[in-house]
Amino acid sequence: MMLRVEAMNAYYGKSHILQDVSFAVESGEVVALLGRNGVGKTTSLRAVMGLTPPRSGSIHFKGDEVRGKPPYFMAKAGMAYMPDDLRIFPDLTCEENLEIAHRLSGRNGYWTKARVEELFPVLGERRRQLGILLSGGEKKMLGVGRALMSNPDMILLDEPSEGLAPLVVKNLAQVIEEIRDKGMTILMADQNLKFCRRVSVRGYILEKGRIVHSDRIASIWEDESIIKQYLAL
Ligand SMILES: Nc1ncnc2c1ncn2[C@@H]1O[C@H](COP(=O)(O)OP(=O)(O)OP(=O)(O)O)[C@@H](O)[C@H]1O
Ligand SMILES: [Mg+2]
């Protein structure tokens, strides 16, 4: 098991946000966290990364208890995190954004700038473009590319498909499939069930900070009552 979260409780101030949240991701698996706005998807990813440390529960990453570890520890241990707002450096070029992600991580491996640019040709084409001048879709690609540049064992993706045109979503799904096929483990929070169905096999549904359902995405896709109750807008 790559990641096992058990009975995690997280708070923002006095608000009890995550309530006994448990989920697991096997090595090489792509798992989706689903649910409407404000149900706790981002908080779950932040909790795993150590950005919103849970007050109770346990988080095992590659077999080690990591609850309470700070984000830099998690990064060094092989966890990469793409936040929903991406945090691309606006005054650095596309390639500098990739290089700095590699340098800060201090981790070498399969993923190099050349391999990331091969995966996302547009990042090669925009190599000298400043981050601020990239389109929304290009920024998402750069966000994923930057996560890969730290050669992690696992990647947390917050809303990879959000705000992208359907064609770009399809393209991103293809790339995530390629990354998965190279053995990467991914946990992603996304509201686009069609996108999730393409790249992940299993999913967990959150509602008001609790996991209310978990199943194969293919089964969720076909379950109208679950979709209506927890996912439809
Ligand atoms: N910094 C914060 N301080 C206080 N409350 C917060 C903070 N961030 C989020 N919340 C609250 O925590 C709950 C869960 O938010 P979270 O961002 O995890 O949801 P989400 O499922 O990612 O939603 P979205 O689909 O909008 O991204 C919401 O009720 C939200 O209002
Ligand atoms: Mg969110």
Short mmCIF file of C-alpha atoms and ligand atoms in Angstrom, two decimals:
data_model
loop_
_atom_site.label_atom_id
_atom_site.label_comp_id
_atom_site.label_asym_id
_atom_site.label_seq_id
_atom_site.Cartn_x
_atom_site.Cartn_y
_atom_site.Cartn_z
CA MET A 1 0.00 0.00 0.00
CA MET A 2 1.37 3.42 -0.96
CA LEU A 3 -0.94 5.55 1.20
CA ARG A 4 -3.31 4.55 3.97
CA VAL A 5 -5.34 7.21 5.77
CA GLU A 6 -7.36 6.12 8.78
CA ALA A 7 -9.95 8.05 10.76
CA MET A 8 -8.44 11.42 9.95
CA ASN A 9 -9.98 14.48 11.64
CA ALA A 10 -8.98 17.96 10.50
CA TYR A 11 -10.05 21.42 11.56
CA TYR A 12 -9.85 25.00 10.36
CA GLY A 13 -9.88 26.83 13.66
CA LYS A 14 -12.92 25.54 15.49
CA SER A 15 -14.63 24.15 12.37
CA HIS A 16 -14.43 20.39 12.29
CA ILE A 17 -13.90 19.84 8.55
CA LEU A 18 -12.73 16.25 7.99
CA GLN A 19 -14.58 13.71 10.09
CA ASP A 20 -13.06 10.24 10.43
CA VAL A 21 -11.92 10.23 6.83
CA SER A 22 -10.33 6.95 5.73
CA PHE A 23 -9.07 5.92 2.31
CA ALA A 24 -6.21 4.02 0.76
CA VAL A 25 -4.23 4.12 -2.46
CA GLU A 26 -2.25 1.15 -3.68
CA SER A 27 1.07 1.48 -5.41
CA GLY A 28 0.51 2.25 -9.11
CA GLU A 29 -3.14 3.12 -8.60
CA VAL A 30 -4.97 6.31 -9.61
CA VAL A 31 -7.71 7.06 -7.08
CA ALA A 32 -10.27 9.87 -7.30
CA LEU A 33 -11.75 11.92 -4.46
CA LEU A 34 -15.16 13.05 -5.62
CA GLY A 35 -17.83 15.34 -4.24
CA ARG A 36 -19.43 18.73 -4.61
CA ASN A 37 -17.93 22.10 -3.70
CA GLY A 38 -16.84 22.48 -0.10
CA VAL A 39 -17.08 18.81 0.94
CA GLY A 40 -13.42 18.55 1.95
CA LYS A 41 -11.52 17.31 -1.12
CA THR A 42 -8.82 19.97 -0.97
CA THR A 43 -8.58 19.68 2.81
CA SER A 44 -8.03 15.92 2.46
CA LEU A 45 -5.11 16.45 0.09
CA ARG A 46 -3.70 19.24 2.28
CA ALA A 47 -3.96 17.00 5.31
CA VAL A 48 -1.98 14.23 3.61
CA MET A 49 0.69 16.73 2.49
CA GLY A 50 1.00 18.16 6.01
CA LEU A 51 -0.37 21.59 5.05
CA THR A 52 -3.46 21.18 7.26
CA PRO A 53 -2.23 18.65 9.77
CA PRO A 54 -5.03 16.45 11.11
CA ARG A 55 -5.60 16.45 14.87
CA SER A 56 -6.21 12.73 15.00
CA GLY A 57 -6.08 9.63 12.90
CA SER A 58 -3.15 8.11 11.08
CA ILE A 59 -1.51 8.58 7.70
CA HIS A 60 0.82 5.85 6.52
CA PHE A 61 2.96 6.66 3.49
CA LYS A 62 5.05 3.77 2.17
CA GLY A 63 4.48 2.05 5.50
CA ASP A 64 5.64 4.92 7.74
CA GLU A 65 3.40 7.00 10.00
CA VAL A 66 3.65 10.58 8.68
CA ARG A 67 0.79 12.39 10.43
CA GLY A 68 2.12 15.68 11.77
CA LYS A 69 5.09 15.75 9.39
CA PRO A 70 5.55 19.12 7.66
CA PRO A 71 5.16 19.59 3.88
CA TYR A 72 8.92 19.72 3.18
CA PHE A 73 9.30 16.36 4.92
CA MET A 74 6.52 14.88 2.79
CA ALA A 75 8.13 16.27 -0.38
CA LYS A 76 11.51 14.78 0.54
CA ALA A 77 9.79 11.49 1.32
CA GLY A 78 8.43 11.38 -2.23
CA MET A 79 5.02 13.04 -2.14
CA ALA A 80 4.31 15.73 -4.74
CA TYR A 81 1.34 18.09 -4.50
CA MET A 82 -0.29 20.18 -7.20
CA PRO A 83 -2.52 22.77 -5.50
CA ASP A 84 -5.75 23.87 -7.16
CA ASP A 85 -4.30 27.35 -7.76
CA LEU A 86 -1.09 25.79 -9.18
CA ARG A 87 1.33 28.41 -7.77
CA ILE A 88 3.28 28.71 -11.01
CA PHE A 89 6.08 31.28 -10.59
CA PRO A 90 4.77 34.11 -12.82
CA ASP A 91 8.15 35.77 -13.44
CA LEU A 92 9.98 32.56 -14.30
CA THR A 93 9.80 30.91 -17.69
CA CYS A 94 8.09 27.62 -18.25
CA GLU A 95 11.41 25.76 -18.27
CA GLU A 96 12.67 27.60 -15.17
CA ASN A 97 9.50 26.56 -13.37
CA LEU A 98 10.32 22.94 -14.23
CA GLU A 99 14.00 23.25 -13.31
CA ILE A 100 13.32 24.83 -9.94
CA ALA A 101 10.90 22.05 -9.04
CA HIS A 102 13.63 19.55 -9.72
CA ARG A 103 16.28 21.50 -7.84
CA LEU A 104 14.14 22.11 -4.76
CA SER A 105 13.26 18.43 -4.53
CA GLY A 106 16.83 17.19 -4.79
CA ARG A 107 15.39 13.98 -6.22
CA ASN A 108 16.65 12.43 -9.44
CA GLY A 109 15.00 9.70 -11.43
CA TYR A 110 13.12 8.92 -14.62
CA TRP A 111 11.53 12.34 -14.98
CA THR A 112 13.75 14.96 -16.57
CA LYS A 113 12.88 18.20 -18.32
CA ALA A 114 13.28 16.45 -21.68
CA ARG A 115 10.89 13.66 -20.68
CA VAL A 116 8.33 16.10 -19.27
CA GLU A 117 8.51 18.19 -22.47
CA GLU A 118 8.09 15.03 -24.50
CA LEU A 119 4.99 14.18 -22.47
CA PHE A 120 3.61 17.73 -22.81
CA PRO A 121 4.92 19.05 -26.16
CA VAL A 122 3.32 22.42 -25.47
CA LEU A 123 5.70 22.94 -22.53
CA GLY A 124 8.61 22.55 -24.95
CA GLU A 125 7.02 25.02 -27.36
CA ARG A 126 6.49 27.51 -24.53
CA ARG A 127 9.90 26.87 -22.96
CA ARG A 128 10.91 30.55 -22.82
CA GLN A 129 7.45 31.92 -22.10
CA LEU A 130 6.91 33.53 -18.70
CA GLY A 131 4.61 31.65 -16.34
CA ILE A 132 2.22 34.58 -16.19
CA LEU A 133 1.70 34.44 -19.97
CA LEU A 134 0.67 30.78 -20.12
CA SER A 135 -2.95 29.84 -20.80
CA GLY A 136 -5.03 28.07 -18.16
CA GLY A 137 -4.51 24.73 -19.89
CA GLU A 138 -0.76 25.27 -20.24
CA LYS A 139 -0.54 26.19 -16.56
CA LYS A 140 -2.27 22.92 -15.60
CA MET A 141 0.17 20.97 -17.79
CA LEU A 142 3.06 22.84 -16.17
CA GLY A 143 1.58 22.07 -12.75
CA VAL A 144 1.57 18.34 -13.48
CA GLY A 145 4.98 18.56 -15.14
CA ARG A 146 6.42 20.31 -12.12
CA ALA A 147 5.08 17.59 -9.83
CA LEU A 148 6.80 14.97 -12.01
CA MET A 149 10.10 16.89 -11.93
CA SER A 150 10.50 16.01 -8.24
CA ASN A 151 10.49 12.32 -9.21
CA PRO A 152 7.93 11.49 -6.53
CA ASP A 153 6.55 8.10 -5.56
CA MET A 154 3.08 9.59 -5.41
CA ILE A 155 1.32 12.72 -6.70
CA LEU A 156 -1.64 14.56 -5.20
CA LEU A 157 -3.54 16.51 -7.89
CA ASP A 158 -6.16 19.06 -6.86
CA GLU A 159 -8.73 19.71 -9.62
CA PRO A 160 -6.55 18.80 -12.62
CA SER A 161 -9.44 19.15 -15.11
CA GLU A 162 -11.12 22.23 -13.63
CA GLY A 163 -11.67 25.13 -16.01
CA LEU A 164 -10.27 23.33 -19.05
CA ALA A 165 -11.97 23.08 -22.44
CA PRO A 166 -13.25 19.56 -23.26
CA LEU A 167 -10.48 18.91 -25.79
CA VAL A 168 -7.80 19.93 -23.28
CA VAL A 169 -9.42 17.71 -20.63
CA LYS A 170 -9.22 14.78 -23.05
CA ASN A 171 -5.58 15.52 -23.75
CA LEU A 172 -4.77 15.79 -20.04
CA ALA A 173 -6.53 12.48 -19.38
CA GLN A 174 -4.35 10.84 -22.01
CA VAL A 175 -1.22 12.19 -20.41
CA ILE A 176 -2.29 11.08 -16.93
CA GLU A 177 -2.92 7.62 -18.36
CA GLU A 178 0.64 7.63 -19.70
CA ILE A 179 2.04 8.69 -16.34
CA ARG A 180 -0.01 5.99 -14.64
CA ASP A 181 1.23 3.39 -17.12
CA LYS A 182 4.78 4.28 -16.11
CA GLY A 183 3.83 3.17 -12.59
CA MET A 184 3.03 6.47 -10.87
CA THR A 185 0.61 6.47 -7.94
CA ILE A 186 -1.91 9.32 -8.03
CA LEU A 187 -4.62 10.64 -5.73
CA MET A 188 -6.69 13.34 -7.37
CA ALA A 189 -9.59 15.51 -6.31
CA ASP A 190 -11.80 16.32 -9.25
CA GLN A 191 -15.47 16.96 -9.87
CA ASN A 192 -15.45 15.80 -13.48
CA LEU A 193 -16.69 12.20 -13.26
CA LYS A 194 -16.12 11.57 -16.96
CA PHE A 195 -12.49 12.62 -16.62
CA CYS A 196 -12.07 10.51 -13.45
CA ARG A 197 -13.57 7.50 -15.19
CA ARG A 198 -10.94 7.72 -17.92
CA VAL A 199 -7.92 7.76 -15.65
CA SER A 200 -8.88 6.09 -12.38
CA VAL A 201 -10.45 2.77 -11.44
CA ARG A 202 -11.61 3.54 -7.90
CA GLY A 203 -13.12 6.55 -6.24
CA TYR A 204 -14.25 7.86 -2.86
CA ILE A 205 -17.14 10.28 -2.48
CA LEU A 206 -17.00 12.96 0.20
CA GLU A 207 -20.00 14.77 1.65
CA LYS A 208 -19.75 17.30 4.49
CA GLY A 209 -16.26 16.12 5.42
CA ARG A 210 -17.11 12.41 5.52
CA ILE A 211 -16.50 9.56 3.11
CA VAL A 212 -20.03 8.46 2.24
CA HIS A 213 -19.36 6.03 -0.58
CA SER A 214 -16.51 4.23 -2.30
CA ASP A 215 -16.64 2.07 -5.37
CA ARG A 216 -15.21 1.46 -8.80
CA ILE A 217 -15.67 4.61 -10.89
CA ALA A 218 -17.40 2.52 -13.56
CA SER A 219 -20.05 1.55 -11.00
CA ILE A 220 -20.43 5.10 -9.71
CA TRP A 221 -20.81 6.24 -13.34
CA GLU A 222 -23.78 3.92 -13.74
CA ASP A 223 -25.40 4.63 -10.38
CA GLU A 224 -27.87 7.43 -11.02
CA SER A 225 -29.02 7.67 -7.42
CA ILE A 226 -25.45 8.10 -6.11
CA ILE A 227 -24.74 10.70 -8.78
CA LYS A 228 -27.93 12.57 -7.99
CA GLN A 229 -27.37 12.43 -4.24
CA TYR A 230 -23.68 13.35 -4.06
CA LEU A 231 -22.33 14.54 -7.38
CA ALA A 232 -24.87 16.23 -9.64
CA LEU A 233 -24.83 20.01 -9.51
N1 LIG B 1 -8.75 28.28 5.17
C1 LIG B 1 -9.97 27.92 5.57
N2 LIG B 1 -10.50 28.40 6.73
C2 LIG B 1 -11.73 28.02 7.15
N3 LIG B 1 -12.53 27.17 6.49
C3 LIG B 1 -12.08 26.67 5.32
C4 LIG B 1 -10.78 27.01 4.81
N4 LIG B 1 -10.62 26.36 3.63
C5 LIG B 1 -11.74 25.65 3.44
N5 LIG B 1 -12.62 25.82 4.44
C6 LIG B 1 -13.93 25.17 4.58
O1 LIG B 1 -13.71 23.77 4.70
C7 LIG B 1 -14.69 23.04 3.98
C8 LIG B 1 -14.02 22.11 2.99
O2 LIG B 1 -13.34 22.88 2.02
P1 LIG B 1 -12.46 22.23 0.87
O3 LIG B 1 -11.76 23.34 0.20
O4 LIG B 1 -11.65 21.14 1.42
O5 LIG B 1 -13.57 21.62 -0.08
P2 LIG B 1 -13.45 21.08 -1.58
O6 LIG B 1 -14.20 19.80 -1.60
O7 LIG B 1 -12.06 21.09 -2.02
O8 LIG B 1 -14.29 22.16 -2.39
P3 LIG B 1 -14.09 22.75 -3.87
O9 LIG B 1 -14.81 21.83 -4.77
O10 LIG B 1 -14.75 24.08 -3.78
O11 LIG B 1 -12.64 22.83 -4.15
C9 LIG B 1 -15.61 24.07 3.35
O12 LIG B 1 -16.73 24.20 4.16
C10 LIG B 1 -14.79 25.34 3.35
O13 LIG B 1 -15.62 26.45 3.46
MG MG B 2 -11.06 22.00 -3.54
#
